[in-house]
CSV table of C-alpha atoms in Angstrom, one decimal:
chain,number,residue,atom,x,y,z
U,153,UNK,CA,0.0,0.0,0.0
U,154,UNK,CA,1.4,3.5,-0.8
U,155,UNK,CA,2.6,5.5,2.1
U,156,UNK,CA,-0.1,7.8,3.5
U,157,UNK,CA,1.3,11.3,3.6
U,158,UNK,CA,0.5,14.0,6.1
U,159,UNK,CA,-2.5,16.2,5.4
U,160,UNK,CA,-2.0,18.4,2.4
U,161,UNK,CA,-5.1,20.7,2.5
U,162,UNK,CA,-4.9,24.2,1.4
U,163,UNK,CA,-7.2,27.2,1.8
U,164,UNK,CA,-10.1,27.2,-0.7
U,165,UNK,CA,-9.9,30.5,-2.5
U,166,UNK,CA,-13.6,31.1,-2.6
U,167,UNK,CA,-16.0,31.5,0.4
U,168,UNK,CA,-17.0,28.2,2.0
U,169,UNK,CA,-19.7,28.3,4.7
U,170,UNK,CA,-18.4,27.2,8.1
U,171,UNK,CA,-21.4,24.9,8.7
U,172,UNK,CA,-21.8,21.6,7.0
U,173,UNK,CA,-23.9,21.5,3.8
U,174,UNK,CA,-27.6,21.4,4.5
U,175,UNK,CA,-28.9,17.9,4.7
U,176,UNK,CA,-30.7,16.7,1.6
U,177,UNK,CA,-31.0,13.0,2.4
U,178,UNK,CA,-34.5,13.2,4.0
U,179,UNK,CA,-36.0,15.8,1.7
U,180,UNK,CA,-38.6,13.4,0.1
U,181,UNK,CA,-39.7,12.2,3.5
U,182,UNK,CA,-39.5,15.6,5.1
U,183,UNK,CA,-41.8,17.1,2.4
U,184,UNK,CA,-44.4,14.5,3.1
U,185,UNK,CA,-44.1,14.9,6.9
U,186,UNK,CA,-44.2,18.7,6.9
U,187,UNK,CA,-47.3,18.7,4.6
U,188,UNK,CA,-49.1,16.6,7.3
U,189,UNK,CA,-47.7,18.0,10.5
U,190,UNK,CA,-47.8,21.7,9.7
U,191,UNK,CA,-51.1,21.8,7.8
U,192,UNK,CA,-52.7,18.9,9.8
U,193,UNK,CA,-54.7,18.0,6.7
U,194,UNK,CA,-54.2,16.5,3.3
U,195,UNK,CA,-56.5,17.6,0.5
U,196,UNK,CA,-57.6,14.9,-1.9
U,197,UNK,CA,-59.4,15.7,-5.2
U,198,UNK,CA,-61.1,13.1,-7.3
U,199,UNK,CA,-62.7,13.5,-10.8
U,200,UNK,CA,-66.3,14.5,-10.5
U,201,UNK,CA,-66.0,16.0,-7.0
U,202,UNK,CA,-67.7,19.3,-6.6
U,203,UNK,CA,-65.1,20.3,-4.2
U,204,UNK,CA,-61.9,18.8,-2.6
U,205,UNK,CA,-62.5,16.5,0.3
U,206,UNK,CA,-60.5,17.2,3.5
U,207,UNK,CA,-58.9,14.1,5.1
U,208,UNK,CA,-57.2,14.5,8.5
U,209,UNK,CA,-54.2,12.4,9.3
U,210,UNK,CA,-52.4,11.8,12.6
U,211,UNK,CA,-48.7,11.7,12.9
U,212,UNK,CA,-46.8,10.2,15.8
U,213,UNK,CA,-44.4,12.6,17.5
U,214,UNK,CA,-41.9,9.7,17.8
U,215,UNK,CA,-41.8,9.4,14.0
U,216,UNK,CA,-40.8,13.0,13.6
U,217,UNK,CA,-38.3,12.7,16.5
U,218,UNK,CA,-36.8,9.6,15.0
U,219,UNK,CA,-36.3,11.4,11.6
U,220,UNK,CA,-34.4,14.2,13.4
U,221,UNK,CA,-32.3,11.7,15.3
U,222,UNK,CA,-31.3,9.8,12.2
U,223,UNK,CA,-30.5,13.0,10.4
U,224,UNK,CA,-28.3,14.0,13.3
U,225,UNK,CA,-26.6,10.6,13.4
U,226,UNK,CA,-25.8,10.8,9.7
U,227,UNK,CA,-24.4,14.3,10.0
U,228,UNK,CA,-22.2,13.3,12.9
U,229,UNK,CA,-21.0,10.2,11.0
U,230,UNK,CA,-20.1,12.2,7.9
U,231,UNK,CA,-18.4,14.9,9.9
U,232,UNK,CA,-16.2,12.2,11.7
U,233,UNK,CA,-15.2,10.7,8.4
U,234,UNK,CA,-14.3,14.1,6.8
U,235,UNK,CA,-12.2,15.0,9.9
U,236,UNK,CA,-10.5,11.6,9.8
U,237,UNK,CA,-9.6,12.0,6.1
U,238,UNK,CA,-8.2,15.5,6.5
U,239,UNK,CA,-6.1,14.3,9.5
U,240,UNK,CA,-4.8,11.2,7.6
U,241,UNK,CA,-6.3,9.0,10.3
U,242,UNK,CA,-7.1,5.6,8.7
U,243,UNK,CA,-8.3,4.1,12.0
U,244,UNK,CA,-10.9,6.9,12.5
U,245,UNK,CA,-11.9,6.7,8.8
U,246,UNK,CA,-12.8,3.0,9.3
U,247,UNK,CA,-14.2,3.4,12.8
U,248,UNK,CA,-17.9,3.7,11.7
U,249,UNK,CA,-17.8,0.6,9.5
U,250,UNK,CA,-19.2,-2.6,10.9
U,251,UNK,CA,-16.2,-4.8,11.9
U,252,UNK,CA,-18.0,-7.7,10.1
U,253,UNK,CA,-18.1,-5.8,6.8
U,254,UNK,CA,-14.8,-7.0,5.4
U,255,UNK,CA,-15.6,-6.0,1.9
U,256,UNK,CA,-16.4,-2.4,2.9
U,257,UNK,CA,-13.3,-2.2,5.1
U,258,UNK,CA,-11.1,-3.3,2.3
U,259,UNK,CA,-12.7,-0.9,-0.2
U,260,UNK,CA,-12.5,2.1,2.1
U,261,UNK,CA,-8.9,1.2,3.1
U,262,UNK,CA,-7.8,1.2,-0.5
U,263,UNK,CA,-9.8,4.4,-1.4
U,264,UNK,CA,-8.4,6.2,1.6
U,265,UNK,CA,-4.8,5.4,0.7
U,266,UNK,CA,-5.4,6.3,-2.9
U,267,UNK,CA,-7.1,9.6,-2.2
U,268,UNK,CA,-4.5,10.7,0.3
U,269,UNK,CA,-1.9,10.7,-2.5
U,270,UNK,CA,-3.7,13.7,-4.1
U,271,UNK,CA,-3.8,17.3,-2.9
U,272,UNK,CA,-7.2,18.8,-2.1
U,273,UNK,CA,-8.4,22.3,-1.3
U,274,UNK,CA,-11.7,21.0,-0.1
U,275,UNK,CA,-13.2,17.6,0.8
U,276,UNK,CA,-16.7,16.9,2.2
U,277,UNK,CA,-19.3,14.1,2.3
U,278,UNK,CA,-23.1,14.7,2.0
U,279,UNK,CA,-26.1,12.3,1.8
U,280,UNK,CA,-28.5,12.9,-1.1
U,281,UNK,CA,-31.4,11.5,-3.1
U,282,UNK,CA,-32.6,9.1,-0.4
U,283,UNK,CA,-36.2,7.9,-0.5
U,284,UNK,CA,-38.6,8.0,2.4
U,285,UNK,CA,-37.8,4.4,3.2
U,286,UNK,CA,-34.7,5.7,5.0
U,287,UNK,CA,-37.0,7.0,7.7
U,288,UNK,CA,-38.7,3.6,8.3
U,289,UNK,CA,-36.0,1.1,7.4
U,290,UNK,CA,-33.4,0.2,10.0
U,291,UNK,CA,-31.0,-0.8,7.3
U,292,UNK,CA,-31.4,1.8,4.6
U,293,UNK,CA,-29.5,2.3,1.3
U,294,UNK,CA,-28.2,5.9,0.9
U,295,UNK,CA,-26.3,7.8,-1.7
U,296,UNK,CA,-23.3,9.6,-0.3
U,297,UNK,CA,-21.7,12.3,-2.4
U,298,UNK,CA,-18.0,13.0,-2.2
U,299,UNK,CA,-17.8,16.7,-2.8
U,300,UNK,CA,-14.2,17.6,-3.3
U,301,UNK,CA,-11.8,19.9,-5.2
U,302,UNK,CA,-8.2,19.1,-6.0
U,303,UNK,CA,-5.5,21.8,-6.1
U,304,UNK,CA,-5.3,21.1,-9.8
U,305,UNK,CA,-9.0,22.0,-10.3
U,306,UNK,CA,-10.9,25.3,-10.7
U,307,UNK,CA,-14.0,24.1,-8.9
U,308,UNK,CA,-15.6,21.3,-6.8
U,309,UNK,CA,-17.0,18.1,-8.4
U,310,UNK,CA,-19.1,15.2,-7.1
U,311,UNK,CA,-18.6,11.5,-7.1
U,312,UNK,CA,-21.5,9.4,-5.6
U,313,UNK,CA,-21.3,6.2,-3.6
U,314,UNK,CA,-23.8,3.7,-2.4
U,315,UNK,CA,-23.7,3.1,1.4
U,316,UNK,CA,-25.7,0.6,3.3
U,317,UNK,CA,-26.3,1.8,6.9
U,318,UNK,CA,-27.7,0.1,10.0
U,319,UNK,CA,-29.3,2.0,12.9
U,320,UNK,CA,-29.3,0.5,16.4
U,321,UNK,CA,-30.6,3.0,19.0
U,322,UNK,CA,-28.3,6.0,18.9
U,323,UNK,CA,-25.7,4.2,16.8
U,324,UNK,CA,-25.3,4.0,13.0
U,325,UNK,CA,-22.9,1.7,11.2
U,326,UNK,CA,-21.8,1.4,7.6
U,327,UNK,CA,-22.2,-2.1,6.4
U,328,UNK,CA,-21.3,-1.7,2.7
U,329,UNK,CA,-19.7,0.9,0.4
U,330,UNK,CA,-19.7,0.7,-3.4
U,331,UNK,CA,-19.3,3.1,-6.4
U,332,UNK,CA,-22.7,4.4,-7.4
U,333,UNK,CA,-24.0,4.5,-11.0
U,334,UNK,CA,-26.5,7.1,-9.9
U,335,UNK,CA,-24.9,10.0,-11.8
U,336,UNK,CA,-26.0,13.6,-11.6
U,337,UNK,CA,-26.3,15.6,-14.8
U,338,UNK,CA,-23.6,14.6,-17.3
U,339,UNK,CA,-20.9,13.9,-14.8
U,340,UNK,CA,-18.2,11.8,-16.5
U,341,UNK,CA,-16.5,10.6,-13.3
U,342,UNK,CA,-17.6,7.0,-13.6
U,343,UNK,CA,-15.1,4.4,-12.7
U,344,UNK,CA,-12.5,6.6,-11.0
U,345,UNK,CA,-9.1,4.9,-10.8
U,346,UNK,CA,-8.8,5.3,-7.0
U,347,UNK,CA,-11.9,3.0,-6.7
U,348,UNK,CA,-10.5,0.4,-8.9
U,349,UNK,CA,-7.0,-0.5,-7.8
U,350,UNK,CA,-4.3,0.5,-5.3
U,351,UNK,CA,-2.3,3.4,-6.8
U,352,UNK,CA,1.2,4.6,-6.6
U,353,UNK,CA,2.0,8.2,-7.5
U,354,UNK,CA,4.5,11.0,-7.9
U,355,UNK,CA,3.9,14.8,-7.8
U,356,UNK,CA,5.9,17.9,-8.6
U,357,UNK,CA,5.2,21.4,-9.9
U,358,UNK,CA,1.4,21.1,-9.8
U,359,UNK,CA,1.4,17.7,-11.6
U,360,UNK,CA,0.3,14.4,-10.1
U,361,UNK,CA,0.8,11.2,-12.0
U,362,UNK,CA,-0.7,7.9,-10.8
U,363,UNK,CA,-0.6,4.3,-11.9
U,364,UNK,CA,-1.7,0.9,-10.5
U,365,UNK,CA,0.5,-0.6,-7.9
U,366,UNK,CA,2.3,-3.6,-9.5
U,367,UNK,CA,2.1,-2.2,-13.0
U,368,UNK,CA,5.2,-1.5,-15.0
U,369,UNK,CA,4.4,2.2,-15.3
U,370,UNK,CA,6.6,4.3,-13.1
U,371,UNK,CA,4.9,7.7,-12.3
U,372,UNK,CA,8.2,9.2,-11.2
U,373,UNK,CA,9.8,8.4,-14.6
U,374,UNK,CA,7.0,10.2,-16.4
U,375,UNK,CA,7.3,13.4,-14.3
U,376,UNK,CA,10.1,15.1,-16.3
U,377,UNK,CA,8.3,14.8,-19.6
U,378,UNK,CA,5.0,15.9,-18.0
U,379,UNK,CA,6.7,19.0,-16.6
U,380,UNK,CA,8.2,19.9,-20.0
U,381,UNK,CA,4.7,19.4,-21.5
U,382,UNK,CA,3.1,21.6,-18.9
U,383,UNK,CA,5.7,24.3,-19.3
U,384,UNK,CA,5.1,24.4,-23.0
U,385,UNK,CA,1.3,24.6,-22.7
U,386,UNK,CA,1.4,27.2,-19.9
U,387,UNK,CA,3.8,29.3,-22.0
U,388,UNK,CA,1.1,29.4,-24.7
U,389,UNK,CA,-1.7,30.1,-22.3
U,390,UNK,CA,0.1,32.9,-20.5
U,391,UNK,CA,-2.1,35.0,-18.2
U,392,UNK,CA,-5.4,34.1,-19.9
U,393,UNK,CA,-8.0,33.5,-17.2
U,394,UNK,CA,-9.8,30.3,-16.1
U,395,UNK,CA,-6.9,27.9,-16.7
U,396,UNK,CA,-6.5,24.9,-14.5
U,397,UNK,CA,-3.8,25.4,-11.9
U,398,UNK,CA,-2.5,21.8,-12.3
U,399,UNK,CA,-2.8,18.5,-14.1
U,400,UNK,CA,-3.8,15.0,-12.9
U,401,UNK,CA,-2.6,12.1,-15.1
U,402,UNK,CA,-3.4,8.4,-14.8
U,403,UNK,CA,-1.2,5.8,-16.5
U,404,UNK,CA,-3.2,2.7,-17.4
U,405,UNK,CA,-2.8,-0.5,-19.4
U,406,UNK,CA,-5.2,-0.9,-22.3
U,407,UNK,CA,-8.0,-2.4,-20.2
U,408,UNK,CA,-7.7,0.3,-17.5
U,409,UNK,CA,-7.6,3.0,-20.2
U,410,UNK,CA,-10.9,1.8,-21.6
U,411,UNK,CA,-12.5,1.7,-18.1
U,412,UNK,CA,-11.2,4.7,-16.1
U,413,UNK,CA,-13.5,7.7,-16.2
U,414,UNK,CA,-15.4,6.1,-19.1
U,415,UNK,CA,-18.4,8.1,-20.0
U,416,UNK,CA,-19.3,6.0,-23.0
U,417,UNK,CA,-17.7,8.4,-25.4
U,418,UNK,CA,-15.7,5.7,-27.1
U,419,UNK,CA,-11.9,5.3,-26.8
U,420,UNK,CA,-10.9,2.5,-29.2
U,421,UNK,CA,-7.9,3.6,-31.2
U,422,UNK,CA,-7.1,6.4,-28.9
U,423,UNK,CA,-3.9,6.6,-26.8
U,424,UNK,CA,-5.0,9.4,-24.5
U,425,UNK,CA,-8.2,11.1,-23.3
U,426,UNK,CA,-9.1,14.0,-21.2
U,427,UNK,CA,-12.4,14.1,-19.2
U,428,UNK,CA,-13.9,17.1,-17.4
U,429,UNK,CA,-15.8,16.6,-14.2
U,430,UNK,CA,-18.9,18.8,-13.8
U,431,UNK,CA,-18.6,21.7,-11.4
U,432,UNK,CA,-20.6,21.5,-8.1
U,433,UNK,CA,-21.4,23.9,-5.2
U,434,UNK,CA,-20.5,23.2,-1.6
U,435,UNK,CA,-23.8,21.2,-1.2
U,436,UNK,CA,-22.9,18.9,-4.1
U,437,UNK,CA,-25.4,20.3,-6.5
U,438,UNK,CA,-24.0,20.3,-10.0
U,439,UNK,CA,-23.8,23.7,-11.6
U,440,UNK,CA,-24.9,24.8,-15.1
U,441,UNK,CA,-22.4,26.1,-17.5
U,442,UNK,CA,-21.7,29.8,-16.9
U,443,UNK,CA,-21.6,32.1,-19.9
U,444,UNK,CA,-19.3,35.0,-20.2
U,445,UNK,CA,-21.1,37.9,-18.4
U,446,UNK,CA,-19.7,40.3,-21.0
U,447,UNK,CA,-22.1,39.5,-23.9
U,448,UNK,CA,-20.2,41.6,-26.4
U,449,UNK,CA,-16.8,40.1,-25.5
U,450,UNK,CA,-13.8,40.2,-27.7
U,451,UNK,CA,-13.3,37.5,-30.3
U,452,UNK,CA,-10.3,36.1,-28.4
U,453,UNK,CA,-12.3,35.9,-25.1
U,454,UNK,CA,-14.3,32.8,-24.3
U,455,UNK,CA,-18.1,32.6,-24.6
U,456,UNK,CA,-18.1,30.4,-21.4
U,457,UNK,CA,-16.2,30.9,-18.2
U,458,UNK,CA,-17.2,27.7,-16.5
U,459,UNK,CA,-17.9,24.3,-18.0
U,460,UNK,CA,-15.7,21.8,-16.2
U,461,UNK,CA,-14.4,21.7,-12.6
U,462,UNK,CA,-11.0,20.6,-13.8
U,463,UNK,CA,-9.6,17.8,-15.9
U,464,UNK,CA,-8.4,14.2,-15.7
U,465,UNK,CA,-6.0,12.8,-18.2
U,466,UNK,CA,-5.9,9.1,-18.8
U,467,UNK,CA,-3.1,7.6,-21.0
U,468,UNK,CA,-2.8,4.1,-22.5
U,469,UNK,CA,0.8,3.4,-21.8
U,470,UNK,CA,0.6,0.0,-23.6
U,471,UNK,CA,0.5,1.9,-26.9
U,472,UNK,CA,3.6,4.1,-26.3
U,473,UNK,CA,6.5,3.1,-28.4
U,474,UNK,CA,8.9,5.7,-27.1
U,475,UNK,CA,9.4,8.3,-24.4
U,476,UNK,CA,9.1,11.0,-27.0
U,477,UNK,CA,5.6,9.7,-28.0
U,478,UNK,CA,4.5,9.8,-24.4
U,479,UNK,CA,5.6,13.4,-24.0
U,480,UNK,CA,3.9,14.4,-27.3
U,481,UNK,CA,0.6,12.8,-26.1
U,482,UNK,CA,0.8,14.6,-22.8
U,483,UNK,CA,1.3,17.9,-24.6
U,484,UNK,CA,-1.8,17.1,-26.7
U,485,UNK,CA,-4.0,16.2,-23.7
U,486,UNK,CA,-2.7,19.2,-21.6
U,487,UNK,CA,-3.7,21.5,-24.4
U,488,UNK,CA,-7.2,20.3,-23.9
U,489,UNK,CA,-7.0,20.0,-20.1
U,490,UNK,CA,-5.7,23.5,-19.3
U,491,UNK,CA,-9.0,25.1,-20.5
U,492,UNK,CA,-12.1,23.1,-19.5
U,493,UNK,CA,-14.3,26.2,-20.1
U,494,UNK,CA,-13.5,26.0,-23.8
U,495,UNK,CA,-14.7,22.4,-24.2
U,496,UNK,CA,-18.4,21.6,-24.6
U,497,UNK,CA,-19.3,18.7,-22.3
U,498,UNK,CA,-22.4,17.7,-24.1
U,499,UNK,CA,-24.6,18.1,-27.2
U,500,UNK,CA,-27.6,20.0,-26.0
U,501,UNK,CA,-30.4,22.2,-27.3
U,502,UNK,CA,-32.9,21.9,-30.1
U,503,UNK,CA,-32.7,22.0,-33.8
U,504,UNK,CA,-30.3,20.4,-36.3
U,505,UNK,CA,-27.3,18.8,-34.6
U,506,UNK,CA,-24.8,21.1,-36.3
U,507,UNK,CA,-26.5,24.1,-34.7
U,508,UNK,CA,-26.0,23.0,-31.1
U,509,UNK,CA,-22.8,21.0,-31.2
U,510,UNK,CA,-19.3,22.5,-30.8
U,511,UNK,CA,-17.1,21.9,-33.9
U,512,UNK,CA,-14.5,19.2,-33.3
U,513,UNK,CA,-11.8,20.2,-35.7
U,514,UNK,CA,-10.7,23.4,-33.8
U,515,UNK,CA,-10.4,21.5,-30.6
U,516,UNK,CA,-8.3,18.7,-31.9
U,517,UNK,CA,-6.5,20.8,-34.5
U,518,UNK,CA,-5.3,23.2,-31.9
U,519,UNK,CA,-4.0,20.3,-29.6
U,520,UNK,CA,-2.2,18.7,-32.6
U,521,UNK,CA,-0.6,22.1,-33.4
U,522,UNK,CA,0.7,22.4,-29.8
U,523,UNK,CA,2.3,19.0,-30.3
U,524,UNK,CA,4.2,20.3,-33.3
U,525,UNK,CA,5.8,23.0,-31.1
U,526,UNK,CA,7.4,20.5,-28.9
U,527,UNK,CA,8.5,18.1,-31.6
U,528,UNK,CA,10.9,19.5,-34.3
U,529,UNK,CA,10.0,18.2,-37.8
U,530,UNK,CA,6.6,16.9,-36.7
U,531,UNK,CA,4.7,19.7,-38.5
U,532,UNK,CA,6.5,19.1,-41.8
U,533,UNK,CA,5.8,15.4,-41.8
U,534,UNK,CA,2.2,15.9,-40.8
U,535,UNK,CA,1.6,18.4,-43.7
U,536,UNK,CA,3.1,15.9,-46.1
U,537,UNK,CA,0.5,13.3,-45.0
U,538,UNK,CA,-2.2,15.9,-45.6
U,539,UNK,CA,-1.0,16.7,-49.1
U,540,UNK,CA,-0.8,13.0,-49.8
U,541,UNK,CA,-4.2,12.2,-48.4
U,542,UNK,CA,-6.4,13.7,-51.1
U,543,UNK,CA,-8.7,10.7,-50.9
U,544,UNK,CA,-9.7,11.9,-47.4
U,545,UNK,CA,-10.3,15.5,-48.3
U,546,UNK,CA,-13.7,16.7,-46.8
U,547,UNK,CA,-16.3,18.7,-48.7
U,548,UNK,CA,-15.7,21.8,-46.6
U,549,UNK,CA,-12.4,23.3,-45.6
U,550,UNK,CA,-12.0,21.1,-42.5
U,551,UNK,CA,-13.3,17.7,-41.4
U,552,UNK,CA,-16.9,17.5,-40.0
U,553,UNK,CA,-17.4,16.5,-36.4
U,554,UNK,CA,-19.4,13.4,-37.5
U,555,UNK,CA,-16.8,10.8,-38.3
U,556,UNK,CA,-13.9,12.9,-37.2
U,557,UNK,CA,-12.6,10.0,-35.0
U,558,UNK,CA,-12.7,7.5,-37.9
U,559,UNK,CA,-12.0,3.8,-37.4
U,560,UNK,CA,-9.6,4.1,-40.3
U,561,UNK,CA,-6.4,5.2,-38.5
U,562,UNK,CA,-5.0,7.0,-41.7
U,563,UNK,CA,-8.2,9.0,-42.1
U,564,UNK,CA,-8.3,9.9,-38.4
U,565,UNK,CA,-4.6,11.1,-38.6
U,566,UNK,CA,-5.5,13.1,-41.7
U,567,UNK,CA,-8.4,14.7,-39.9
U,568,UNK,CA,-6.1,15.8,-37.0
U,569,UNK,CA,-3.4,17.0,-39.3
U,570,UNK,CA,-5.6,18.9,-41.7
U,571,UNK,CA,-7.3,20.6,-38.7
U,572,UNK,CA,-4.0,21.7,-37.3
U,573,UNK,CA,-3.1,23.4,-40.6
U,574,UNK,CA,-5.2,26.4,-39.7
U,575,UNK,CA,-3.2,27.1,-36.5
U,576,UNK,CA,0.1,26.6,-38.3
U,577,UNK,CA,-1.1,29.2,-40.8
U,578,UNK,CA,-2.2,31.6,-38.1
U,579,UNK,CA,1.2,31.1,-36.4
U,580,UNK,CA,3.0,31.9,-39.7
U,581,UNK,CA,0.8,35.0,-40.2
U,582,UNK,CA,0.9,36.5,-36.7
U,583,UNK,CA,2.8,34.3,-34.2
U,584,UNK,CA,1.9,31.7,-31.6
U,585,UNK,CA,-0.3,34.0,-29.5
U,586,UNK,CA,-2.5,34.8,-32.5
U,587,UNK,CA,-2.9,31.0,-33.0
U,588,UNK,CA,-4.1,30.7,-29.4
U,589,UNK,CA,-6.5,33.6,-29.8
U,590,UNK,CA,-7.9,32.0,-32.9
U,591,UNK,CA,-8.4,28.7,-31.0
U,592,UNK,CA,-10.4,30.6,-28.3
U,593,UNK,CA,-12.6,32.2,-30.9
U,594,UNK,CA,-13.2,29.1,-32.9
U,595,UNK,CA,-14.0,27.1,-29.8
U,596,UNK,CA,-16.9,29.5,-29.2
U,597,UNK,CA,-18.5,28.4,-32.5
U,598,UNK,CA,-21.0,25.7,-33.3
U,599,UNK,CA,-20.2,23.3,-36.1
U,600,UNK,CA,-22.2,25.1,-38.8
U,601,UNK,CA,-20.3,28.3,-38.0
U,602,UNK,CA,-16.9,26.7,-38.1
U,603,UNK,CA,-17.6,24.8,-41.3
U,604,UNK,CA,-17.4,27.6,-43.9
U,605,UNK,CA,-14.7,30.2,-44.7
U,606,UNK,CA,-17.2,33.0,-44.2
U,607,UNK,CA,-17.7,32.2,-40.5
U,608,UNK,CA,-14.1,31.2,-39.9
U,609,UNK,CA,-13.0,34.6,-41.4
U,610,UNK,CA,-15.0,36.4,-38.6
U,611,UNK,CA,-12.6,34.8,-36.1
U,612,UNK,CA,-9.5,35.3,-38.2
U,613,UNK,CA,-10.1,39.0,-38.7
U,614,UNK,CA,-11.5,39.3,-35.1
U,615,UNK,CA,-8.2,38.3,-33.6
U,616,UNK,CA,-6.3,40.8,-35.8
U,617,UNK,CA,-5.2,38.6,-38.7
U,618,UNK,CA,-5.7,39.0,-42.5
U,619,UNK,CA,-8.0,36.2,-43.8
U,620,UNK,CA,-6.4,36.2,-47.2
U,621,UNK,CA,-2.9,35.8,-45.7
U,622,UNK,CA,-4.0,33.0,-43.4
U,623,UNK,CA,-5.9,31.1,-46.0
U,624,UNK,CA,-3.0,31.4,-48.5
U,625,UNK,CA,-0.7,29.9,-45.9
U,626,UNK,CA,-3.2,27.2,-45.0
U,627,UNK,CA,-3.7,26.1,-48.6
U,628,UNK,CA,0.0,26.0,-49.2
U,629,UNK,CA,0.5,23.8,-46.1
U,630,UNK,CA,-2.4,21.5,-47.0
U,631,UNK,CA,-1.6,21.4,-50.7
U,632,UNK,CA,-5.1,22.6,-51.7
U,633,UNK,CA,-4.2,25.7,-53.7
């Protein structure tokens, strides 16, 4: 088991109430109880009735008192576990688990050791979404939300767990703990690595790299490459706001890569993926995307200032053929990970798909271009493949989102490389920072807007470049003059 390090909590930069989050676990039952106790009457209306019929109902005071008692016991249990985690006290963390619950003890021992390897700014536990049966049942099933924020994140996020509890008088015991598949709105944090296997890790400079204990992957050996990748990406991002303060990377074998943080997006053929946990408030309620309050913002400013709470990078080390390739993939994924607010987490809204889905080519093209900056000669070879891949040429200037991640490896590589040619051209026309500005502007666009030269030109000119100059350079690079 990895060594449990001393507590590494830091001050949360935003205001956090001193009291614990308001209890939500008895809400369904409380609504029913309050309706009866306060009003003392339930109104029932049936078809054909001239007027509603009043039906009185008696409620036992002991029932209400028992609800309050259980709520208090749950609050106290969760507070003890949070305090134990922050103190690095494994014994206290396990103290409320039934000694006979060997499976739960093993799971929580592993999870405690894994989580303690990461740096948090906040960590809390809250019960939620529990039905009224929790009031009557001596052995209820409850959903416990882990509400936490890593130092690498920009906001809190939530991971739910299923707990089985057992009440005996004024005592409550945990009899089982398991990952929950009850997910709040669009949260991609299914199958977190620290629930799956014991982890080993290494950290430096705002980067934490973890891998399964017993695997051939050595997190410490990957740190120098990760630090170089982060330095490159941060040098491009500069002082632009809303960037993640750090990076979290998980090294997995192929099976683990396909499982960890899988949100059914499909990963076959990929060597790396970045997922973005949904932001949540201190009570664990997931938050909506937050638009830029400046409606008429500049073209090189984001349309959204909050979408993801942070980022999690997962790499398939079984596909790496060299240390150079590993570093290149980390550069690519960090180019995504540094700016969660620029990545649309879902396809939403109404109307034709292209009108409510973010275009893929600017997202992947930008990340591929950043790869070029750290690998001499890569851009030239990539453009050669584009010029040679006339059979894959799309109808529009860049590949459509549908089919971008083609099963045909050559076509997929072509799509990435062709998409990157716009940022190469922008760099040639105005420098690297103009290419980054162009990425920010294009990431604001839906697919139909980023699919024609007319709309793309609004971004090119908006960031201070000459469209004619940029397109001439792009067509020369892609061989489409």
